[in-house]
PDB file of C-alpha atoms in Angstrom:
ATOM      1  CA  UNK A  24      -6.287  12.144 -16.596  1.00  0.00           C
ATOM      2  CA  UNK A  25      -3.349  11.812 -14.208  1.00  0.00           C
ATOM      3  CA  UNK A  26      -3.726  13.948 -11.097  1.00  0.00           C
ATOM      4  CA  UNK A  27      -0.092  14.625 -10.294  1.00  0.00           C
ATOM      5  CA  UNK A  28      -0.957  16.862  -7.341  1.00  0.00           C
ATOM      6  CA  UNK A  29      -2.964  14.077  -5.697  1.00  0.00           C
ATOM      7  CA  UNK A  30      -0.378  11.418  -6.554  1.00  0.00           C
ATOM      8  CA  UNK A  31       2.401  13.596  -5.131  1.00  0.00           C
ATOM      9  CA  UNK A  32       0.499  14.227  -1.890  1.00  0.00           C
ATOM     10  CA  UNK A  33      -0.217  10.516  -1.571  1.00  0.00           C
ATOM     11  CA  UNK A  34       3.481   9.695  -1.956  1.00  0.00           C
ATOM     12  CA  UNK A  35       4.770  12.452   0.319  1.00  0.00           C
ATOM     13  CA  UNK A  36       2.348  11.616   3.130  1.00  0.00           C
ATOM     14  CA  UNK A  37       3.002   7.889   2.808  1.00  0.00           C
ATOM     15  CA  UNK A  38       6.725   8.522   3.222  1.00  0.00           C
ATOM     16  CA  UNK A  39       6.143  10.971   6.062  1.00  0.00           C
ATOM     17  CA  UNK A  40       4.321   8.249   8.005  1.00  0.00           C
ATOM     18  CA  UNK A  41       7.682   6.438   7.958  1.00  0.00           C
ATOM     19  CA  UNK A  42       9.571   9.619   8.950  1.00  0.00           C
ATOM     20  CA  UNK A  43      10.927  10.098   5.435  1.00  0.00           C
ATOM     21  CA  UNK A  44      10.633  13.702   4.243  1.00  0.00           C
ATOM     22  CA  UNK A  45      10.151  14.638   0.593  1.00  0.00           C
ATOM     23  CA  UNK A  46       9.802  17.896  -1.281  1.00  0.00           C
ATOM     24  CA  UNK A  47       6.288  18.026  -2.707  1.00  0.00           C
ATOM     25  CA  UNK A  48       7.296  20.097  -5.732  1.00  0.00           C
ATOM     26  CA  UNK A  49      10.185  17.762  -6.544  1.00  0.00           C
ATOM     27  CA  UNK A  50       7.958  14.695  -6.286  1.00  0.00           C
ATOM     28  CA  UNK A  51       5.329  16.332  -8.476  1.00  0.00           C
ATOM     29  CA  UNK A  52       7.995  17.007 -11.098  1.00  0.00           C
ATOM     30  CA  UNK A  53       9.234  13.407 -10.884  1.00  0.00           C
ATOM     31  CA  UNK A  54       5.724  12.233 -11.649  1.00  0.00           C
ATOM     32  CA  UNK A  55       5.229  14.700 -14.495  1.00  0.00           C
ATOM     33  CA  UNK A  56       8.512  13.513 -16.061  1.00  0.00           C
ATOM     34  CA  UNK A  57       7.308   9.902 -15.983  1.00  0.00           C
ATOM     35  CA  UNK A  58       9.692   8.493 -13.381  1.00  0.00           C
ATOM     36  CA  UNK A  59      10.478   4.810 -13.837  1.00  0.00           C
ATOM     37  CA  UNK A  60      12.329   4.319 -10.560  1.00  0.00           C
ATOM     38  CA  UNK A  61      11.758   4.982  -6.876  1.00  0.00           C
ATOM     39  CA  UNK A  62       8.493   5.663  -5.090  1.00  0.00           C
ATOM     40  CA  UNK A  63       7.303   7.921  -7.911  1.00  0.00           C
ATOM     41  CA  UNK A  64       8.021   5.143 -10.403  1.00  0.00           C
ATOM     42  CA  UNK A  65       6.004   2.729  -8.274  1.00  0.00           C
ATOM     43  CA  UNK A  66       3.015   5.087  -8.195  1.00  0.00           C
ATOM     44  CA  UNK A  67       3.083   5.581 -11.977  1.00  0.00           C
ATOM     45  CA  UNK A  68       3.531   1.848 -12.539  1.00  0.00           C
ATOM     46  CA  UNK A  69       0.431   1.128 -10.464  1.00  0.00           C
ATOM     47  CA  UNK A  70      -1.531   3.937 -12.130  1.00  0.00           C
ATOM     48  CA  UNK A  71      -0.811   2.401 -15.527  1.00  0.00           C
ATOM     49  CA  UNK A  72      -1.572  -1.091 -14.239  1.00  0.00           C
ATOM     50  CA  UNK A  73      -4.968   0.065 -12.938  1.00  0.00           C
ATOM     51  CA  UNK A  74      -5.983   1.209 -16.428  1.00  0.00           C
ATOM     52  CA  UNK A  75      -5.892  -2.388 -17.638  1.00  0.00           C
ATOM     53  CA  UNK A  76      -9.060  -3.869 -16.147  1.00  0.00           C
ATOM     54  CA  UNK A  77      -8.150  -7.297 -17.498  1.00  0.00           C
ATOM     55  CA  UNK A  78      -5.013  -7.408 -15.354  1.00  0.00           C
ATOM     56  CA  UNK A  79      -5.337  -8.978 -11.925  1.00  0.00           C
ATOM     57  CA  UNK A  80      -2.822  -8.031  -9.263  1.00  0.00           C
ATOM     58  CA  UNK A  81      -0.143 -10.688  -8.809  1.00  0.00           C
ATOM     59  CA  UNK A  82       2.623 -11.180  -6.274  1.00  0.00           C
ATOM     60  CA  UNK A  83       5.242 -10.055  -8.808  1.00  0.00           C
ATOM     61  CA  UNK A  84       3.500  -6.647  -8.981  1.00  0.00           C
ATOM     62  CA  UNK A  85       3.611  -6.305  -5.203  1.00  0.00           C
ATOM     63  CA  UNK A  86       7.287  -7.289  -5.071  1.00  0.00           C
ATOM     64  CA  UNK A  87       8.127  -4.835  -7.851  1.00  0.00           C
ATOM     65  CA  UNK A  88       6.433  -1.979  -6.010  1.00  0.00           C
ATOM     66  CA  UNK A  89       8.278  -2.773  -2.779  1.00  0.00           C
ATOM     67  CA  UNK A  90      11.526  -2.970  -4.720  1.00  0.00           C
ATOM     68  CA  UNK A  91      11.044   0.397  -6.404  1.00  0.00           C
ATOM     69  CA  UNK A  92      10.095   2.063  -3.120  1.00  0.00           C
ATOM     70  CA  UNK A  93      12.863   0.625  -0.955  1.00  0.00           C
ATOM     71  CA  UNK A  94      15.696   0.798  -3.481  1.00  0.00           C
ATOM     72  CA  UNK A  95      15.718   4.589  -3.299  1.00  0.00           C
ATOM     73  CA  UNK A  96      15.068   5.014   0.421  1.00  0.00           C
ATOM     74  CA  UNK A  97      18.773   4.969   1.305  1.00  0.00           C
ATOM     75  CA  UNK A  98      19.159   8.162  -0.736  1.00  0.00           C
ATOM     76  CA  UNK A  99      16.614   9.867   1.532  1.00  0.00           C
ATOM     77  CA  UNK A 100      17.763   8.375   4.843  1.00  0.00           C
ATOM     78  CA  UNK A 101      21.133   6.643   5.075  1.00  0.00           C
ATOM     79  CA  UNK A 102      19.962   4.535   8.003  1.00  0.00           C
ATOM     80  CA  UNK A 103      17.376   2.912   5.747  1.00  0.00           C
ATOM     81  CA  UNK A 104      19.731   1.292   3.250  1.00  0.00           C
ATOM     82  CA  UNK A 105      18.540  -2.270   2.722  1.00  0.00           C
ATOM     83  CA  UNK A 106      20.476  -5.384   1.833  1.00  0.00           C
ATOM     84  CA  UNK A 107      19.908  -6.206  -1.851  1.00  0.00           C
ATOM     85  CA  UNK A 108      18.252  -9.523  -0.960  1.00  0.00           C
ATOM     86  CA  UNK A 109      15.449  -7.630   0.821  1.00  0.00           C
ATOM     87  CA  UNK A 110      14.641  -5.398  -2.132  1.00  0.00           C
ATOM     88  CA  UNK A 111      11.819  -6.874  -4.188  1.00  0.00           C
ATOM     89  CA  UNK A 112      11.769 -10.117  -2.220  1.00  0.00           C
ATOM     90  CA  UNK A 113       9.907 -11.458   0.781  1.00  0.00           C
ATOM     91  CA  UNK A 114      11.685 -11.335   4.115  1.00  0.00           C
ATOM     92  CA  UNK A 115      13.825 -14.082   5.587  1.00  0.00           C
ATOM     93  CA  UNK A 116      13.829 -12.546   9.061  1.00  0.00           C
ATOM     94  CA  UNK A 117      11.317 -11.989  11.827  1.00  0.00           C
ATOM     95  CA  UNK A 118       9.596  -8.600  12.099  1.00  0.00           C
ATOM     96  CA  UNK A 119       7.123  -6.887  14.409  1.00  0.00           C
ATOM     97  CA  UNK A 120       4.415  -4.299  13.839  1.00  0.00           C
ATOM     98  CA  UNK A 121       2.609  -2.357  16.535  1.00  0.00           C
ATOM     99  CA  UNK A 122       4.433  -4.385  19.168  1.00  0.00           C
ATOM    100  CA  UNK A 123       3.113  -7.623  17.678  1.00  0.00           C
ATOM    101  CA  UNK A 124       5.263 -10.408  16.233  1.00  0.00           C
ATOM    102  CA  UNK A 125       4.317 -11.068  12.616  1.00  0.00           C
ATOM    103  CA  UNK A 126       4.003 -14.539  11.068  1.00  0.00           C
ATOM    104  CA  UNK A 127       7.206 -16.552  10.689  1.00  0.00           C
ATOM    105  CA  UNK A 128       8.912 -15.856   7.384  1.00  0.00           C
ATOM    106  CA  UNK A 129       8.406 -19.477   6.312  1.00  0.00           C
ATOM    107  CA  UNK A 130       4.674 -18.706   6.260  1.00  0.00           C
ATOM    108  CA  UNK A 131       4.917 -15.521   4.196  1.00  0.00           C
ATOM    109  CA  UNK A 132       4.857 -17.043   0.653  1.00  0.00           C
ATOM    110  CA  UNK A 133       1.683 -19.039   1.323  1.00  0.00           C
ATOM    111  CA  UNK A 134       0.005 -16.159   3.147  1.00  0.00           C
ATOM    112  CA  UNK A 135       0.781 -13.757   0.313  1.00  0.00           C
ATOM    113  CA  UNK A 136      -0.359 -16.233  -2.316  1.00  0.00           C
ATOM    114  CA  UNK A 137      -3.683 -16.503  -0.483  1.00  0.00           C
ATOM    115  CA  UNK A 138      -4.017 -12.722  -0.152  1.00  0.00           C
ATOM    116  CA  UNK A 139      -3.232 -12.159  -3.821  1.00  0.00           C
ATOM    117  CA  UNK A 140      -5.913 -14.696  -4.782  1.00  0.00           C
ATOM    118  CA  UNK A 141      -8.461 -12.922  -2.549  1.00  0.00           C
ATOM    119  CA  UNK A 142      -7.669  -9.608  -4.232  1.00  0.00           C
ATOM    120  CA  UNK A 143      -7.962 -11.191  -7.680  1.00  0.00           C
ATOM    121  CA  UNK A 144     -11.366 -12.683  -6.852  1.00  0.00           C
ATOM    122  CA  UNK A 145     -12.540  -9.247  -5.694  1.00  0.00           C
ATOM    123  CA  UNK A 146     -11.236  -7.648  -8.902  1.00  0.00           C
ATOM    124  CA  UNK A 147     -13.357 -10.045 -10.940  1.00  0.00           C
ATOM    125  CA  UNK A 148     -16.638  -9.012  -9.338  1.00  0.00           C
ATOM    126  CA  UNK A 149     -16.250  -5.676  -7.521  1.00  0.00           C
ATOM    127  CA  UNK A 150     -18.816  -3.968  -9.773  1.00  0.00           C
ATOM    128  CA  UNK A 151     -21.556  -6.128  -8.278  1.00  0.00           C
ATOM    129  CA  UNK A 152     -20.995  -4.728  -4.804  1.00  0.00           C
ATOM    130  CA  UNK A 153     -22.110  -1.448  -3.204  1.00  0.00           C
ATOM    131  CA  UNK A 154     -19.287   1.019  -2.669  1.00  0.00           C
ATOM    132  CA  UNK A 155     -19.276   0.602   1.112  1.00  0.00           C
ATOM    133  CA  UNK A 156     -18.683  -3.142   0.765  1.00  0.00           C
ATOM    134  CA  UNK A 157     -15.887  -2.504  -1.732  1.00  0.00           C
ATOM    135  CA  UNK A 158     -14.135  -0.224   0.751  1.00  0.00           C
ATOM    136  CA  UNK A 159     -14.653  -2.842   3.465  1.00  0.00           C
ATOM    137  CA  UNK A 160     -12.829  -5.299   1.203  1.00  0.00           C
ATOM    138  CA  UNK A 161     -10.007  -2.830   0.539  1.00  0.00           C
ATOM    139  CA  UNK A 162      -9.653  -2.233   4.281  1.00  0.00           C
ATOM    140  CA  UNK A 163      -9.514  -5.981   4.923  1.00  0.00           C
ATOM    141  CA  UNK A 164      -6.873  -6.492   2.223  1.00  0.00           C
ATOM    142  CA  UNK A 165      -4.776  -3.704   3.724  1.00  0.00           C
ATOM    143  CA  UNK A 166      -5.219  -5.061   7.239  1.00  0.00           C
ATOM    144  CA  UNK A 167      -4.184  -8.575   6.180  1.00  0.00           C
ATOM    145  CA  UNK A 168      -1.183  -7.280   4.244  1.00  0.00           C
ATOM    146  CA  UNK A 169       0.089  -5.292   7.210  1.00  0.00           C
ATOM    147  CA  UNK A 170      -0.548  -8.179   9.597  1.00  0.00           C
ATOM    148  CA  UNK A 171       1.554 -10.449   7.368  1.00  0.00           C
ATOM    149  CA  UNK A 172       4.232  -7.750   6.923  1.00  0.00           C
ATOM    150  CA  UNK A 173       5.819  -9.743   4.086  1.00  0.00           C
ATOM    151  CA  UNK A 174       8.935  -7.620   3.581  1.00  0.00           C
ATOM    152  CA  UNK A 175      11.933  -6.695   5.688  1.00  0.00           C
ATOM    153  CA  UNK A 176      11.019  -3.020   5.134  1.00  0.00           C
ATOM    154  CA  UNK A 177       8.612  -0.927   3.105  1.00  0.00           C
ATOM    155  CA  UNK A 178       5.483  -2.751   4.232  1.00  0.00           C
ATOM    156  CA  UNK A 179       3.501   0.358   5.134  1.00  0.00           C
ATOM    157  CA  UNK A 180       4.353   2.219   1.958  1.00  0.00           C
ATOM    158  CA  UNK A 181       3.807  -0.849  -0.226  1.00  0.00           C
ATOM    159  CA  UNK A 182       0.514  -1.631   1.478  1.00  0.00           C
ATOM    160  CA  UNK A 183      -0.739   1.902   0.974  1.00  0.00           C
ATOM    161  CA  UNK A 184       0.396   1.802  -2.664  1.00  0.00           C
ATOM    162  CA  UNK A 185      -1.679  -1.357  -3.208  1.00  0.00           C
ATOM    163  CA  UNK A 186      -4.726   0.460  -1.833  1.00  0.00           C
ATOM    164  CA  UNK A 187      -3.904   3.358  -4.198  1.00  0.00           C
ATOM    165  CA  UNK A 188      -3.914   0.895  -7.097  1.00  0.00           C
ATOM    166  CA  UNK A 189      -7.157  -0.786  -6.043  1.00  0.00           C
ATOM    167  CA  UNK A 190      -8.973   2.535  -5.698  1.00  0.00           C
ATOM    168  CA  UNK A 191      -7.846   3.521  -9.182  1.00  0.00           C
ATOM    169  CA  UNK A 192      -8.854   0.076 -10.429  1.00  0.00           C
ATOM    170  CA  UNK A 193     -12.420   0.716  -9.249  1.00  0.00           C
ATOM    171  CA  UNK A 194     -12.298   4.190 -10.875  1.00  0.00           C
ATOM    172  CA  UNK A 195     -12.343   5.961  -7.518  1.00  0.00           C
ATOM    173  CA  UNK A 196     -10.068   8.888  -6.672  1.00  0.00           C
ATOM    174  CA  UNK A 197      -7.605   7.579  -4.070  1.00  0.00           C
ATOM    175  CA  UNK A 198      -7.803   9.097  -0.610  1.00  0.00           C
ATOM    176  CA  UNK A 199      -4.555  10.110   1.064  1.00  0.00           C
ATOM    177  CA  UNK A 200      -3.248   8.297   4.126  1.00  0.00           C
ATOM    178  CA  UNK A 201      -1.912  11.288   6.051  1.00  0.00           C
ATOM    179  CA  UNK A 202       0.864  11.336   8.596  1.00  0.00           C
ATOM    180  CA  UNK A 203      -1.481  12.825  11.187  1.00  0.00           C
ATOM    181  CA  UNK A 204      -3.721   9.765  10.724  1.00  0.00           C
ATOM    182  CA  UNK A 205      -0.905   7.376  11.637  1.00  0.00           C
ATOM    183  CA  UNK A 206      -2.120   6.736  15.163  1.00  0.00           C
ATOM    184  CA  UNK A 207      -5.707   6.539  13.946  1.00  0.00           C
ATOM    185  CA  UNK A 208      -5.495   4.015  11.153  1.00  0.00           C
ATOM    186  CA  UNK A 209      -2.208   2.162  11.412  1.00  0.00           C
ATOM    187  CA  UNK A 210      -1.290   1.193  14.946  1.00  0.00           C
ATOM    188  CA  UNK A 211      -4.681   0.716  16.690  1.00  0.00           C
ATOM    189  CA  UNK A 212      -6.077  -1.931  14.279  1.00  0.00           C
ATOM    190  CA  UNK A 213      -2.814  -3.879  14.232  1.00  0.00           C
ATOM    191  CA  UNK A 214      -2.084  -3.611  17.939  1.00  0.00           C
ATOM    192  CA  UNK A 215      -5.610  -4.676  18.855  1.00  0.00           C
ATOM    193  CA  UNK A 216      -5.898  -7.105  15.923  1.00  0.00           C
ATOM    194  CA  UNK A 217      -9.220  -5.472  15.102  1.00  0.00           C
ATOM    195  CA  UNK A 218      -9.992  -5.149  11.400  1.00  0.00           C
ATOM    196  CA  UNK A 219     -13.162  -3.152  12.124  1.00  0.00           C
ATOM    197  CA  UNK A 220     -10.984  -0.242  13.202  1.00  0.00           C
ATOM    198  CA  UNK A 221      -9.328  -0.378   9.788  1.00  0.00           C
ATOM    199  CA  UNK A 222     -12.711  -0.553   8.065  1.00  0.00           C
ATOM    200  CA  UNK A 223     -13.960   2.453  10.007  1.00  0.00           C
ATOM    201  CA  UNK A 224     -10.926   4.450   8.887  1.00  0.00           C
ATOM    202  CA  UNK A 225     -11.540   3.515   5.240  1.00  0.00           C
ATOM    203  CA  UNK A 226     -15.236   4.384   5.529  1.00  0.00           C
ATOM    204  CA  UNK A 227     -14.420   7.815   6.939  1.00  0.00           C
ATOM    205  CA  UNK A 228     -11.714   8.607   4.395  1.00  0.00           C
ATOM    206  CA  UNK A 229     -13.841   7.468   1.456  1.00  0.00           C
ATOM    207  CA  UNK A 230     -16.975   9.272   2.614  1.00  0.00           C
ATOM    208  CA  UNK A 231     -18.865   6.043   3.290  1.00  0.00           C
ATOM    209  CA  UNK A 232     -20.084   6.753   6.789  1.00  0.00           C
ATOM    210  CA  UNK A 233     -22.755   4.077   6.912  1.00  0.00           C
TER     211      UNK A 233
END
């Protein structure tokens, strides 16, 4: 059963991390009405995708989610209007995250192909692993995605949406990345290039304290 309250909180907090404010009630209604576009559309798309256990996440899914999320962001903050070529496509510019220069854009397609393959291999055998190891894998996928920063914008929201999908895929209620956690989970691991900090955040949020 769809948990629109949880989905709405996930979306609102994910946007708030990027200083984009939403109305929780409005977002909840968007989800209930089966939104096809925007961030709500991306969440529902991933929720439906996660129901099909035979489907393995592909790059086209990731690009679609980024496109849905970023296409509407200019309506929420005019300073976030993106060029059409950066919506649903990998970047052709340099970007930084946490004060660190991300890989050159020429490297992004190969890096994302490799990451997608890693996720697919995990999807094929996740049931064999204990839950703590599964959340370690999810944390590593998220860390690698954010280190690559494959898009001109929307990387944080898209990365968190992928985690949302993967938690649903393993039949686990998604935890919410909250705005107040931003300086706990997001910047320290990326600034220090320390994936264990990301894992520790995932363990805590999922209740796997070791």
